Coordinates of C-alpha atoms (C1' of nucleotides) in Angstrom, one line a residue:
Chain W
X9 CA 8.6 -1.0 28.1
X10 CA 6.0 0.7 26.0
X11 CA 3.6 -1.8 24.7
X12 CA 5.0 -2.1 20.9
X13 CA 2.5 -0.9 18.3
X14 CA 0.0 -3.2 16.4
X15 CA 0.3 -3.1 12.7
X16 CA -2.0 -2.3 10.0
X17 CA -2.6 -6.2 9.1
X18 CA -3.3 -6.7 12.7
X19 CA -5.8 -3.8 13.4
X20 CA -7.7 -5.2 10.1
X21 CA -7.6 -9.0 12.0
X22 CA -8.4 -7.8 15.4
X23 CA -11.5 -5.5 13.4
X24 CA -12.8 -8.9 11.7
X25 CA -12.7 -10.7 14.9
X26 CA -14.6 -8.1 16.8
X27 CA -17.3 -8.6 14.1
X28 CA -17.7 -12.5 15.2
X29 CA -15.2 -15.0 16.3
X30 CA -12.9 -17.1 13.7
X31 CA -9.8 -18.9 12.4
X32 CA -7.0 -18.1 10.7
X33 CA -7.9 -19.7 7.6
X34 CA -11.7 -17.7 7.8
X35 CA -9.2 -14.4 7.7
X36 CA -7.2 -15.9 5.4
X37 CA -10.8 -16.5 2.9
X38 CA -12.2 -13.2 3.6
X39 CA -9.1 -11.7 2.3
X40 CA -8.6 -13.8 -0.8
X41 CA -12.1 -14.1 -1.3
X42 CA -14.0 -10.8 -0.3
X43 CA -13.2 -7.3 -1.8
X44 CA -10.7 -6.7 1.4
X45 CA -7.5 -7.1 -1.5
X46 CA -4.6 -5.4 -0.4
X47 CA -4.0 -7.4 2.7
X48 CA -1.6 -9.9 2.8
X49 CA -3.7 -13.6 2.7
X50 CA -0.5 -15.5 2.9
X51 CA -0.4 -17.9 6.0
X52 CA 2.9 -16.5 7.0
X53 CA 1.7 -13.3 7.6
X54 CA -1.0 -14.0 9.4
X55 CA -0.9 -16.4 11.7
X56 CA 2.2 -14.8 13.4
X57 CA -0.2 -11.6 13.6
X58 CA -2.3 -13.6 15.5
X59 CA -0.1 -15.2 17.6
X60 CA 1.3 -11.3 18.5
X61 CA -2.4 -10.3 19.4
X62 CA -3.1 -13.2 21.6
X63 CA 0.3 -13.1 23.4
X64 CA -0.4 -9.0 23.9
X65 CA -4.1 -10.2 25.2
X66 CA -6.2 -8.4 22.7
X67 CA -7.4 -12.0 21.7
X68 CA -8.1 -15.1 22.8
X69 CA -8.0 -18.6 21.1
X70 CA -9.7 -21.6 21.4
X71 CA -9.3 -25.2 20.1
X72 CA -12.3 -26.3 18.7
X73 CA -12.3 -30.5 17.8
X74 CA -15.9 -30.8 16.1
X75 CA -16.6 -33.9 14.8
X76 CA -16.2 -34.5 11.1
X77 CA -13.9 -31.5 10.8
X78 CA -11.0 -31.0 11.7
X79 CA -9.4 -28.9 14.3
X80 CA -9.7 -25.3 14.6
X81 CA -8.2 -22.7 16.5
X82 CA -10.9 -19.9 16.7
X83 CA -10.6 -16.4 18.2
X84 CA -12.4 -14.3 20.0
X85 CA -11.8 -10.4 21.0
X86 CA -11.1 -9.5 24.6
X87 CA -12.2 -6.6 26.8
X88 CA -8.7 -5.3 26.2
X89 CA -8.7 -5.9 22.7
X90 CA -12.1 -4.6 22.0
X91 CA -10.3 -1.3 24.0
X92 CA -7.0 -1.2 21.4
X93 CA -9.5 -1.1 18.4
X94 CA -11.5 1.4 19.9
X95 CA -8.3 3.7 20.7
X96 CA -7.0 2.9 17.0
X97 CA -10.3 3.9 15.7
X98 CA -10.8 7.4 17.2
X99 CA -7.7 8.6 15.8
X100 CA -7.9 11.5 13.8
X101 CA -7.5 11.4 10.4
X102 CA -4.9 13.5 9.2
X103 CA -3.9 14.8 5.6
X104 CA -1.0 12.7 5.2
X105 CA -3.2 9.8 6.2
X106 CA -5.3 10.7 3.0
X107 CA -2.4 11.0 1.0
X108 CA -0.2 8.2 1.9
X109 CA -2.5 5.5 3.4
X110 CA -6.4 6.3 2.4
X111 CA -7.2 2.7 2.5
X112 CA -6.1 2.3 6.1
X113 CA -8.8 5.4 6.6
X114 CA -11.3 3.0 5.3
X115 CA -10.5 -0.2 6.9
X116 CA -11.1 2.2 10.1
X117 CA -14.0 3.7 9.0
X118 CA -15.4 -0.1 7.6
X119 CA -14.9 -1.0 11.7
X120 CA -16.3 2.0 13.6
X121 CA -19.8 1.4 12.8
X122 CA -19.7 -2.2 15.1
X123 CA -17.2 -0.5 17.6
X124 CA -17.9 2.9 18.0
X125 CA -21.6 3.5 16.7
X126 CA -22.8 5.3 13.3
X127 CA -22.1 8.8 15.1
X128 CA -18.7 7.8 15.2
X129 CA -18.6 6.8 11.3
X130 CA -20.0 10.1 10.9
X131 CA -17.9 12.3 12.3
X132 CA -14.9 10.7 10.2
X133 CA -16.9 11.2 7.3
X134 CA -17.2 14.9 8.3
X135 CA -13.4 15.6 8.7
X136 CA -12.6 13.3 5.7
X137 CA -15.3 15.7 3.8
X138 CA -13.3 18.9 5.2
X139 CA -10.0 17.2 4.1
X140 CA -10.8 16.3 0.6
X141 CA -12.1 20.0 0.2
X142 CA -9.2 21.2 1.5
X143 CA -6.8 19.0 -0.4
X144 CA -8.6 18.6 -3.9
X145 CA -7.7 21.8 -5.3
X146 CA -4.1 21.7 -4.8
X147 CA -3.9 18.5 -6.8
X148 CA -5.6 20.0 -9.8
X149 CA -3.7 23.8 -9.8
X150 CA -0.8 21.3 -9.5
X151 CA -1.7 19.5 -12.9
X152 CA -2.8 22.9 -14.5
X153 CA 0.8 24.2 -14.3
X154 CA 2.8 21.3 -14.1
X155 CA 0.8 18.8 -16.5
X156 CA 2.0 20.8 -19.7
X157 CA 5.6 20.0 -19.0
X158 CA 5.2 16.2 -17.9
X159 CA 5.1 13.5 -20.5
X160 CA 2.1 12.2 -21.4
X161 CA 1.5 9.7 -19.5
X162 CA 2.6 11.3 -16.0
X163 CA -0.2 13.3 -16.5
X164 CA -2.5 11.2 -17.1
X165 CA -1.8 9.1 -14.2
X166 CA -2.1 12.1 -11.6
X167 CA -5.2 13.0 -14.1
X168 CA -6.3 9.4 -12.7
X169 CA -5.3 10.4 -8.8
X170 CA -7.4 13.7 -8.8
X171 CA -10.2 11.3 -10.6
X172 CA -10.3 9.2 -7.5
X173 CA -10.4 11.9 -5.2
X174 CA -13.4 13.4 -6.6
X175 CA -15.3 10.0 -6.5
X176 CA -14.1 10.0 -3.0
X177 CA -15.8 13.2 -2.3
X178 CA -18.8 12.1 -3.8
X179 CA -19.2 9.0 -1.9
X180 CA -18.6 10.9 1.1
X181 CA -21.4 12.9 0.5
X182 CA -23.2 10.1 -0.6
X183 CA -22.4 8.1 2.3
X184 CA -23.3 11.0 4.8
X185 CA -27.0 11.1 3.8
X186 CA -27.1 7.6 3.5
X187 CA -26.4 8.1 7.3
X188 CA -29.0 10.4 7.6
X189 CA -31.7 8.6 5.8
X190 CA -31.2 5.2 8.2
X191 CA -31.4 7.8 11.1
X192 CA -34.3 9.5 10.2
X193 CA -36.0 6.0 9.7
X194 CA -35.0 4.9 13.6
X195 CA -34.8 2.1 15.4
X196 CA -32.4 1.2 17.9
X197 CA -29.9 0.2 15.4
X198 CA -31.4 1.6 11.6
X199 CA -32.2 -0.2 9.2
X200 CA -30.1 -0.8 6.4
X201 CA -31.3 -0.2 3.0
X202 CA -31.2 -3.1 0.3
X203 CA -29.6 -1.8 -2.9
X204 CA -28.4 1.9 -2.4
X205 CA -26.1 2.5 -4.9
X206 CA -26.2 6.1 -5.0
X207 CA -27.8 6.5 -8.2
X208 CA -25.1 5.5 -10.5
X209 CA -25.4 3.9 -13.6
Chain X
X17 CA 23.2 -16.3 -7.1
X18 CA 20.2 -15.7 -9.3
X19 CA 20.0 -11.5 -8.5
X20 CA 17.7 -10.3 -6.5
X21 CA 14.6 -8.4 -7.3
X22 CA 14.0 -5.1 -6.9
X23 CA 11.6 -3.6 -4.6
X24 CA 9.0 -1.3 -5.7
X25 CA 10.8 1.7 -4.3
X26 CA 13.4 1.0 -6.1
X27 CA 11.4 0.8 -9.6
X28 CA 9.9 4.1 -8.4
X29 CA 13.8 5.9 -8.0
X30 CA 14.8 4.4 -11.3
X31 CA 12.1 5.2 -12.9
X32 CA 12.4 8.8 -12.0
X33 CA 16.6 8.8 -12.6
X34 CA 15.4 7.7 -16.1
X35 CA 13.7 10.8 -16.8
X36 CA 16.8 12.7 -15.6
X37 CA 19.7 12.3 -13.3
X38 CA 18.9 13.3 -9.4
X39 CA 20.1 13.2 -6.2
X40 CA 19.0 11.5 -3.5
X41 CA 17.4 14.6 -2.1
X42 CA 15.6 15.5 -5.2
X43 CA 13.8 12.1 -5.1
X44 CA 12.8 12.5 -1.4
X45 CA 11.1 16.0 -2.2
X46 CA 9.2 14.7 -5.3
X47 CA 8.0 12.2 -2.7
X48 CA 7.5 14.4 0.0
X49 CA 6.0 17.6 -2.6
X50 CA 4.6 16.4 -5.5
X51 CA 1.4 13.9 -6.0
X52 CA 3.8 10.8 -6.2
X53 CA 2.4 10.2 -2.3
X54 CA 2.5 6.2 -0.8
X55 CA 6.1 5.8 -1.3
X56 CA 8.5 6.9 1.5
X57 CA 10.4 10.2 1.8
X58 CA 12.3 8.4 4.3
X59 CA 16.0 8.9 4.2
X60 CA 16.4 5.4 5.8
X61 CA 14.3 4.1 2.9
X62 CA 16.0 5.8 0.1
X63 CA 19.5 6.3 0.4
X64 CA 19.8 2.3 0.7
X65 CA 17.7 1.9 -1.6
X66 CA 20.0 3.7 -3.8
X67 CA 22.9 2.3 -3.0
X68 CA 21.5 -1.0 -4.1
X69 CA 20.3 -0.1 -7.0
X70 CA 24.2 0.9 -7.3
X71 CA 25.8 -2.0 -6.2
X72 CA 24.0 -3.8 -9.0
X73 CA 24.4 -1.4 -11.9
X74 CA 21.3 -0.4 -12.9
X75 CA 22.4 3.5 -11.9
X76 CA 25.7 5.0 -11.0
X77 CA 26.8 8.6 -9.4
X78 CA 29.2 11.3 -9.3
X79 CA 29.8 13.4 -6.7
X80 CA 28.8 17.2 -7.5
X81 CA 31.1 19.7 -5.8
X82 CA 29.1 22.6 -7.7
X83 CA 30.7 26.1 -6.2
X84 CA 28.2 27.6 -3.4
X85 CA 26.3 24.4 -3.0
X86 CA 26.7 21.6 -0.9
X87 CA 28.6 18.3 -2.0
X88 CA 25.6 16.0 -3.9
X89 CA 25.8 12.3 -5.2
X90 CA 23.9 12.6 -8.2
X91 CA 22.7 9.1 -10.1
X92 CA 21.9 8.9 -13.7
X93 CA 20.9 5.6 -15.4
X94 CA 22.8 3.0 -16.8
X95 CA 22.5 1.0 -20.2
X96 CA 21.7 -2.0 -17.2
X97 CA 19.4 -0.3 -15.5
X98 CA 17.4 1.0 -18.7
X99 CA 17.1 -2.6 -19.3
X100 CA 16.0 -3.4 -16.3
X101 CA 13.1 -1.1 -16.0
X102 CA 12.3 -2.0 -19.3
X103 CA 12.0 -6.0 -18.7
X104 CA 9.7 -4.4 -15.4
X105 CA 7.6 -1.9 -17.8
X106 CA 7.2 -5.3 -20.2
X107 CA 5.1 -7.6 -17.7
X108 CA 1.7 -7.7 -18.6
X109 CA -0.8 -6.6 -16.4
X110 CA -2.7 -9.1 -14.1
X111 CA -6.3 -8.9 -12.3
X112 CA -4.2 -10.0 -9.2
X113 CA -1.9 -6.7 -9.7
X114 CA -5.3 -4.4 -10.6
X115 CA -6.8 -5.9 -6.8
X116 CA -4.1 -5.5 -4.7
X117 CA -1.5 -3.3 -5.7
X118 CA -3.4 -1.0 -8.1
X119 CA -0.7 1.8 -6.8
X120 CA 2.1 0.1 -9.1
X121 CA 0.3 -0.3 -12.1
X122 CA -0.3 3.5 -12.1
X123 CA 3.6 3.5 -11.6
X124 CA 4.3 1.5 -14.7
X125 CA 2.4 3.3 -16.8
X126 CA 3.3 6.8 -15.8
X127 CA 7.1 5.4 -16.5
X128 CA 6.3 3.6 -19.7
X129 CA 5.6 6.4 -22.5
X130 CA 9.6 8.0 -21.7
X131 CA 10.8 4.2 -21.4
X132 CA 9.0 2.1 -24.3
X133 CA 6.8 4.8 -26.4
X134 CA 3.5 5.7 -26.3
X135 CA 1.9 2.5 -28.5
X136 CA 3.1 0.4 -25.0
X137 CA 1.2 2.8 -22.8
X138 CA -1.8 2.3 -24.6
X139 CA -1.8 -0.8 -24.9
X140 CA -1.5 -1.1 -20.9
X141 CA -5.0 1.0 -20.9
X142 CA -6.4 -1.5 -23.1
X143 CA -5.8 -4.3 -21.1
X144 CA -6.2 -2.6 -18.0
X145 CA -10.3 -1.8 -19.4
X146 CA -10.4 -5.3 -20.5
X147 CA -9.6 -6.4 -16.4
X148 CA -11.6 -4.0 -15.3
X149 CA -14.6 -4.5 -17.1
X150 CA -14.4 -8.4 -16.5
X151 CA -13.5 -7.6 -12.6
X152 CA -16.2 -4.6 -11.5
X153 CA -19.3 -6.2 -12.8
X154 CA -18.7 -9.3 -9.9
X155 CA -17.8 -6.1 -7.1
X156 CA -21.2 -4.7 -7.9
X157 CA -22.8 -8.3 -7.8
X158 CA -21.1 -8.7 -4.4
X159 CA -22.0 -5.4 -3.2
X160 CA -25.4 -6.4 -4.1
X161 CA -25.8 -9.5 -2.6
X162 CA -24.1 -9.6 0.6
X163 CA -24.2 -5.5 1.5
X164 CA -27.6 -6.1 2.6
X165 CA -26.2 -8.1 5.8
X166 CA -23.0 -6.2 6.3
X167 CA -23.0 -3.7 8.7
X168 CA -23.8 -0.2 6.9
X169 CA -19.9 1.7 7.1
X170 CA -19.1 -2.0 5.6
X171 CA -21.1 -2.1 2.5
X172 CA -20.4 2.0 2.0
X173 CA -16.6 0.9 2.3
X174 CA -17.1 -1.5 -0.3
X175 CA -19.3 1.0 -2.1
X176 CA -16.4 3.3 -2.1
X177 CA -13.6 0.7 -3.5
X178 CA -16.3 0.5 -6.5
X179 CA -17.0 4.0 -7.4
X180 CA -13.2 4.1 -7.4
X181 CA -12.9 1.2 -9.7
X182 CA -15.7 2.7 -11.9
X183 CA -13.9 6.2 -11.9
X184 CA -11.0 4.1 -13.4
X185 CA -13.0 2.7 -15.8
X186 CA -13.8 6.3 -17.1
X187 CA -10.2 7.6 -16.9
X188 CA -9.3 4.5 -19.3
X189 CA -11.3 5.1 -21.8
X190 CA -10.3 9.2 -21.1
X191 CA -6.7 8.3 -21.2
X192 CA -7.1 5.9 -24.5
X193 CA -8.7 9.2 -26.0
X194 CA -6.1 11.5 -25.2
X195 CA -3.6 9.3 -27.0
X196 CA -5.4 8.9 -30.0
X197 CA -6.0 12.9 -30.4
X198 CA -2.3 13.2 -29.7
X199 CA -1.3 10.8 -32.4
X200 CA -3.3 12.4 -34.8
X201 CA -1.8 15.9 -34.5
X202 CA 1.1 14.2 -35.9
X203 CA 4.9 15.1 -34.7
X204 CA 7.7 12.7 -34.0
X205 CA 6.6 12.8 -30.2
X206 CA 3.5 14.1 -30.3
X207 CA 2.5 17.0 -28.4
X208 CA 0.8 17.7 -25.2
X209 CA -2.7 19.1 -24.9
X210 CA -2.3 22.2 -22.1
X211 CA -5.4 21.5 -20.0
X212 CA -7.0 18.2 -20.6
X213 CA -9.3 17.5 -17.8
X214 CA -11.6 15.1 -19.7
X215 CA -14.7 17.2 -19.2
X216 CA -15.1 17.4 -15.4
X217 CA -16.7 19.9 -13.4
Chain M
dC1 C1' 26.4 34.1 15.8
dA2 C1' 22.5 31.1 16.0
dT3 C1' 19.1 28.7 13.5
dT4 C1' 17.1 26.8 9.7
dT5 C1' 17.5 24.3 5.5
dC6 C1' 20.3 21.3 2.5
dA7 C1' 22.1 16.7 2.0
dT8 C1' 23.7 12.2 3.1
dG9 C1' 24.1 8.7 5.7
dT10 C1' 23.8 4.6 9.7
dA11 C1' 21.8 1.3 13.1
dA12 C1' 18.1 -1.3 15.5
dT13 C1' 14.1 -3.4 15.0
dC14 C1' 10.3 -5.7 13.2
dG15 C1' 6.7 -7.2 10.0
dG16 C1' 5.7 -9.2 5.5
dT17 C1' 7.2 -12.3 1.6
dT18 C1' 8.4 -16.6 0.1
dA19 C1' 8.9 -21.2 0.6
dC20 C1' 8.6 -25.2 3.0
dA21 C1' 6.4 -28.7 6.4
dT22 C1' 2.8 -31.3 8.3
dG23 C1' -1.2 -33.9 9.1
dA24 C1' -6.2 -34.6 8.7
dT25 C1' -10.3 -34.9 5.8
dT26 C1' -13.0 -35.2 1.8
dA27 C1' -13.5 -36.3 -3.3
dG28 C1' -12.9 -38.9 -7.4
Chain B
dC3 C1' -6.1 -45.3 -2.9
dT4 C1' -4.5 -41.3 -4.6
dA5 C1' -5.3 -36.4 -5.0
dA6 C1' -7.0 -32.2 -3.6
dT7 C1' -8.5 -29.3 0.0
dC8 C1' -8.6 -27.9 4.8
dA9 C1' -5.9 -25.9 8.4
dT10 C1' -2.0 -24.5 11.0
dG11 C1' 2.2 -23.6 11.4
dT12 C1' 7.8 -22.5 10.9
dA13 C1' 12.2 -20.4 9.1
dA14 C1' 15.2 -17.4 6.2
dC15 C1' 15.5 -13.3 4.3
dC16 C1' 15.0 -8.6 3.3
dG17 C1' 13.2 -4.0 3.1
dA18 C1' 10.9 -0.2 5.4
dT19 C1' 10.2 2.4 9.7
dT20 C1' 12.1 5.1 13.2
dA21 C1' 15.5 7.5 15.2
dC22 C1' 19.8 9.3 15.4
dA23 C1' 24.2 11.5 13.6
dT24 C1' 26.8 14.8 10.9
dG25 C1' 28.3 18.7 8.6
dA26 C1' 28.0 22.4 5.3
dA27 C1' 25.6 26.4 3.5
dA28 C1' 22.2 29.9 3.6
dT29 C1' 19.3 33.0 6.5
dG30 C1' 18.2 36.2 10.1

DNA sequence: CATTTCATGTAATCGGTTACATGATTAG
DNA sequence: CTAATCATGTAACCGATTACATGAAATG
């Protein structure tokens, strides 16, 4: 009885947990109120999610009754669970990955920092770096010689696709001497610089 | 019995059987080949997916029995199901849509210009710049005040949704272009400049 | 002749969406 | 005292994922 996977929602829960402990309804703000959109904040989703990780051990709940408030059921990673995410965050990143689901790519590379260490983040950079090179060009021969015949507006939204990929691989780049400039200025765990924007606008 | 909705996939097959008739197949290589990533090339996703689509009219098929090729059920649109993508082409944009499912507004409007003309796919970029410059300004604000105390592959995650955004913001105004030169070089549907790549690289 | 590619399906399972339910606490 | 917000759940439904099945045509 293989242990059933975890999904995508629940990875992204069991990441904001391992950052500091909280309650459904704190996951629930962070993704209605933070820039963490595309998750579902819809009670229904999550709280079963939670209930999954809790009964598979990768969390662990508590009841807490503080006066004045009412009661809360906050939850806190486990050994195990801090394991899973560290499994789920050393998988490679693959092409289709980059095609298909890029923003699960950075949901793990927004975790692997706190779990893994900036070396970790690093190297995914790297091979995302390698990927986008590798990838890039296609797209645009494919809109040289396909774009003419396309209507209009097909065009333009691959147009928009490549786009994003080539802001992509300049925030990589960006965000791998970014790495390198909070290394160079070392302590145990750099520094983090207080409005690096990259130079933009 | 008010009928169901349709899922996104399904917008995505009848949008493409409205540009011309195509089997099953067909749709799962433009999915699997071309830049049309993010949706499943899945024959368990699509071949029901048709099916419904079917059942409630918006496409029928025939049965190709072509000489030297293999039997294929090929759909073409109905009057029903030109309607219905229509009525989903129609809905106006919202910030809610631009945030977390950014995917199917780049859907609409690559369908829209063959289903409802040009002047409606412009007038989707112009309220798509209008969200975006009222939604990325707060981002950036964000990204300003609480990066400092996120963890650094955090605020470069965030950094990353941003440049995206703002490479959006350019391709509007890029797109909104491109439809005004085509209008002007009049013809009853105008043509199609052969290499348009707005001036990058 | 065997293998790959073309082409269409089906079945089990499971997670997310939507909608509803429930109480306690704070605000007006 | 009512209304809104906090906070946690539950239940029905449905679509996507995964894996399997089939069979014909082209390829070597």
């Amino acid at each position: 009885m293989k242990t059933q996977p975890v999904s995508t929602l629940g990875y992204a829960l069991l990441g904001l947990i391992n950052q500091y402990p909280c309650s459904g309804y704190d996951l629930r703000k962070v993704f209605t109120e933070t820039a963490m959109g595309s998750f579902s904040n819809s009670p229904g989703a999550i709280y079963p999610a939670l209930a999954r990780l809790e009964k598979r051990g990768s969390i662990a709940s508590e009841v807490k009754d503080s006066v004045g408030l009412r009661r809360r059921r906050v939850y806190r990673i486990t050994a195990a669970g801090e394991a899973e995410l560290k499994e789920w965050l050393s998988q490679p990143i693959t092409r289709t990955e980059i095609i298909r689901n890029l923003g699960k790519v950075m949901l793990r590379f927004a975790f692997m920092e706190r779990a893994l260490g900036p070396d970790a983040a690093v190297a995914l950079l790297r091979k995302l770096r390698v990927e986008l090179n590798a990838y890039v060009p296609g797209l645009k021969q494919y809109l040289q010689e396909k774009g003419p015949s396309m209507p209009l507006s097909g065009m333009l939204a691959l147009d928009s696709g490549i786009r994003h990929y080539e802001a992509l691989q300049q925030w990589v780049e960006y965000a791998i001497r970014t790495y390198g400039a909070a290394a160079s200025s070392k302590s145990k765990s750099f520094r983090k610089p207080h409005k690096g924007n990259g130079g933009k606008s």
